[in-house]
PDB file of C-alpha atoms in Angstrom:
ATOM      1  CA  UNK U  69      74.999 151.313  49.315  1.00  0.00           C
ATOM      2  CA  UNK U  70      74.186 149.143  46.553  1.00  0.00           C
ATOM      3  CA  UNK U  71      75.890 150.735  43.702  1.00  0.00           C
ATOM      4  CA  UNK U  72      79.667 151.889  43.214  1.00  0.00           C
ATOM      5  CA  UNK U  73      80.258 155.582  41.750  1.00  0.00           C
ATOM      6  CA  UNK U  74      83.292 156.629  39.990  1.00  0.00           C
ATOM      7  CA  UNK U  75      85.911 158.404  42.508  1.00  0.00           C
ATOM      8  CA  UNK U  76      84.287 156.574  45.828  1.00  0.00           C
ATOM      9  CA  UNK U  77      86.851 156.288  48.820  1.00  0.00           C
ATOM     10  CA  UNK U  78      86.250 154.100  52.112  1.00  0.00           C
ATOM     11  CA  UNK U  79      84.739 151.220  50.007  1.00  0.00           C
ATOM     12  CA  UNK U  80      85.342 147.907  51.719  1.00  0.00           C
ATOM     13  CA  UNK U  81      86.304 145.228  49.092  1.00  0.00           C
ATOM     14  CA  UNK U  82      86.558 141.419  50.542  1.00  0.00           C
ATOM     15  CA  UNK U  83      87.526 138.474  47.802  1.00  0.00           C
ATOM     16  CA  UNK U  84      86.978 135.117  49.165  1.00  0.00           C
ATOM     17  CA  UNK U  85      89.971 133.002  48.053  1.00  0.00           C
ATOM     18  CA  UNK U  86      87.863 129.804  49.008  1.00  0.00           C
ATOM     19  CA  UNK U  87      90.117 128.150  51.368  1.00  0.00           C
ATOM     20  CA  UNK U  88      92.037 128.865  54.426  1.00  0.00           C
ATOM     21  CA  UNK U  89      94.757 131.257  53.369  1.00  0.00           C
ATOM     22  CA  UNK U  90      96.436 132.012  57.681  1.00  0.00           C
ATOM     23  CA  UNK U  91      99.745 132.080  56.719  1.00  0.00           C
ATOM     24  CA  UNK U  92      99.439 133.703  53.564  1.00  0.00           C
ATOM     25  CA  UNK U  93     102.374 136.520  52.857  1.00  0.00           C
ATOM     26  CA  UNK U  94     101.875 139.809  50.262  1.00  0.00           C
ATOM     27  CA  UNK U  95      97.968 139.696  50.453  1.00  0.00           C
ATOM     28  CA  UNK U  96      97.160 141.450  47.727  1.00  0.00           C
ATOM     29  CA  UNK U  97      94.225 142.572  44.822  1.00  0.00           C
ATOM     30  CA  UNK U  98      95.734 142.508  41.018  1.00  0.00           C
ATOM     31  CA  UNK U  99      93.186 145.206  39.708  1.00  0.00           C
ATOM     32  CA  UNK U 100      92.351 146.268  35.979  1.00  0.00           C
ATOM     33  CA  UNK U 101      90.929 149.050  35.100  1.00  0.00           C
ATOM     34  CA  UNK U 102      88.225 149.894  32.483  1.00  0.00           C
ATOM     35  CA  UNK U 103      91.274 151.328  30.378  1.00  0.00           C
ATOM     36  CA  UNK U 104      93.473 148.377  30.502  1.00  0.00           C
ATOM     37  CA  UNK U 105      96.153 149.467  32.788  1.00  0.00           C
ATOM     38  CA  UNK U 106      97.227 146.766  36.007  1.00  0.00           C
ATOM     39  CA  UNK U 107      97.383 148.437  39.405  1.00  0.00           C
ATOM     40  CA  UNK U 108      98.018 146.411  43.081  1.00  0.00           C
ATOM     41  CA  UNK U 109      96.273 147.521  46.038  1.00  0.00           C
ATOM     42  CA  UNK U 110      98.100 145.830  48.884  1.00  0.00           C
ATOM     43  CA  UNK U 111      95.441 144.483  51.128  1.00  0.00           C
ATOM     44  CA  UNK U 112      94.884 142.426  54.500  1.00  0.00           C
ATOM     45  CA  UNK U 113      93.990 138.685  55.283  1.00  0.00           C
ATOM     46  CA  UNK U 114      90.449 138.629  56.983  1.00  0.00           C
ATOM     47  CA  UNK U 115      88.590 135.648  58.448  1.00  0.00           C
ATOM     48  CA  UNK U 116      84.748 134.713  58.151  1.00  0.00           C
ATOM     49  CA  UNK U 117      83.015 132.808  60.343  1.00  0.00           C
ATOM     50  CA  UNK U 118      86.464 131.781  61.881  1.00  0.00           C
ATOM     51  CA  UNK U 119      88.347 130.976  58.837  1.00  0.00           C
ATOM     52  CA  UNK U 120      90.671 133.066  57.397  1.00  0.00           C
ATOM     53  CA  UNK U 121      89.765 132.958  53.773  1.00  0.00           C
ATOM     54  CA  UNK U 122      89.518 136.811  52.409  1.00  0.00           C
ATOM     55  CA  UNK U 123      91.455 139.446  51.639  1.00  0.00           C
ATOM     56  CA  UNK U 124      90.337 143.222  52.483  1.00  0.00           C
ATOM     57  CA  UNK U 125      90.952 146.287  50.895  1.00  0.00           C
ATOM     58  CA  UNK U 126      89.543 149.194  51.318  1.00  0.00           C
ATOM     59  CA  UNK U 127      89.570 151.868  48.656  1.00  0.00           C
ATOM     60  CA  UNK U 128      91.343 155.287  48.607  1.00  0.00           C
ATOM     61  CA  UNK U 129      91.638 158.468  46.489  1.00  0.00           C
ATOM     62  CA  UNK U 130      92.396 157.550  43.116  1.00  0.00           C
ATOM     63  CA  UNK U 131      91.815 154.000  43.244  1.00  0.00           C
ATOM     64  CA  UNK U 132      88.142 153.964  40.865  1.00  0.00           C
ATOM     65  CA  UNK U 133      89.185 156.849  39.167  1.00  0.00           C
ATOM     66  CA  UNK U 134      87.378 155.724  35.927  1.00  0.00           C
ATOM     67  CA  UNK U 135      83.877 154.393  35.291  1.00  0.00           C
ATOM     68  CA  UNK U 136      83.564 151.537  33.822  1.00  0.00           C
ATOM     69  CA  UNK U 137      84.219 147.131  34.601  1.00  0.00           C
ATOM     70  CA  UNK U 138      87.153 146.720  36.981  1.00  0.00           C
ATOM     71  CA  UNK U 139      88.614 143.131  36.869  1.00  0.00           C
ATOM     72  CA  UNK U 140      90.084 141.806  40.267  1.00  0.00           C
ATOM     73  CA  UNK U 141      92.289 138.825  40.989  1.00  0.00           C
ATOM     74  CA  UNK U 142      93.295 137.816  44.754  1.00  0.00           C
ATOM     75  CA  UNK U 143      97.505 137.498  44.928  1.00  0.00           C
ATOM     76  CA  UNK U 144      99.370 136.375  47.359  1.00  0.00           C
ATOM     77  CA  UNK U 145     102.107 133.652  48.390  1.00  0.00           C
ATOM     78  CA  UNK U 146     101.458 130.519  50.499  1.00  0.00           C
ATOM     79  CA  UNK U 147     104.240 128.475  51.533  1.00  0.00           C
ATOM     80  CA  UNK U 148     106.112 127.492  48.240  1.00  0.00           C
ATOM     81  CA  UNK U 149     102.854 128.345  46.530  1.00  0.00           C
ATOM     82  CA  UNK U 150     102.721 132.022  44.669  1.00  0.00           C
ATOM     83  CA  UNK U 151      99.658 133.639  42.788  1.00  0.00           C
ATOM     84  CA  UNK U 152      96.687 134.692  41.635  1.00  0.00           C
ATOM     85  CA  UNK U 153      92.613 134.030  42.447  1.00  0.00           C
ATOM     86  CA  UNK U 154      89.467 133.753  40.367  1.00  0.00           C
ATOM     87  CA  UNK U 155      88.936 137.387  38.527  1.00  0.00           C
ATOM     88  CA  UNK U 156      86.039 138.765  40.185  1.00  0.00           C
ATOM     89  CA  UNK U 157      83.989 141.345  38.375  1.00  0.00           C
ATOM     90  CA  UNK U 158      83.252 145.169  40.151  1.00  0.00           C
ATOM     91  CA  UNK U 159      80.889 147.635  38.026  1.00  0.00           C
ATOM     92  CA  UNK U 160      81.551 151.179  38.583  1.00  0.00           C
ATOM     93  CA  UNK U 161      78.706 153.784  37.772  1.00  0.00           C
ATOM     94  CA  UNK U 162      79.751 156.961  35.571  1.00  0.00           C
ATOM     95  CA  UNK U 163      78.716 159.982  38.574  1.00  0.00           C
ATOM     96  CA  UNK U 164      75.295 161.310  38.436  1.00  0.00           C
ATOM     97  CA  UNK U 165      74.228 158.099  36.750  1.00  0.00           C
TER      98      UNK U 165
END
């Protein structure tokens, strides 16, 4: 699927964090929605090509409730270190758009 509808469930998000992140405690996505409010999905670390570098969510009822631009920051805590990620951009389409 190439677009993202409004109310989708079982959608696989990955954000890279850009380095290797093994280790890392309260993986994490710090999510706004179109209307402003701040929501956490608790997520998973994930490795590509043999680095662990991404954290997966995947999406459940409720979670893109409302059409519109969702802004996404990676959280988590490594070693002494505690925080947030780039903010990623995710477009979700209105249904029957």
């Amino acid at each position: 699927m190439t677009e993202i509808y409004q109310g989708d469930t079982g959608l696989e998000i990955l954000v890279d964090c850009g380095c290797d992140i093994a280790g890392a405690g309260s993986p994490g996505l710090l999510v706004r929605t179109p209307s402003g409010a701040v929501r956490r999905f608790s997520g998973a670390l994930a490795a590509r090509d043999g680095v662990t570098r991404l954290i997966r969510y995947v999406t459940q009822p409720g979670d893109l409730a409302e059409a519109g631009v969702y802004r996404i920051q990676a959280s988590l805590t490594l070693g002494d270190w505690s925080g947030l990620g780039k903010t990623a951009r995710l477009t979700v389409r209105p249904r029957f758009n």
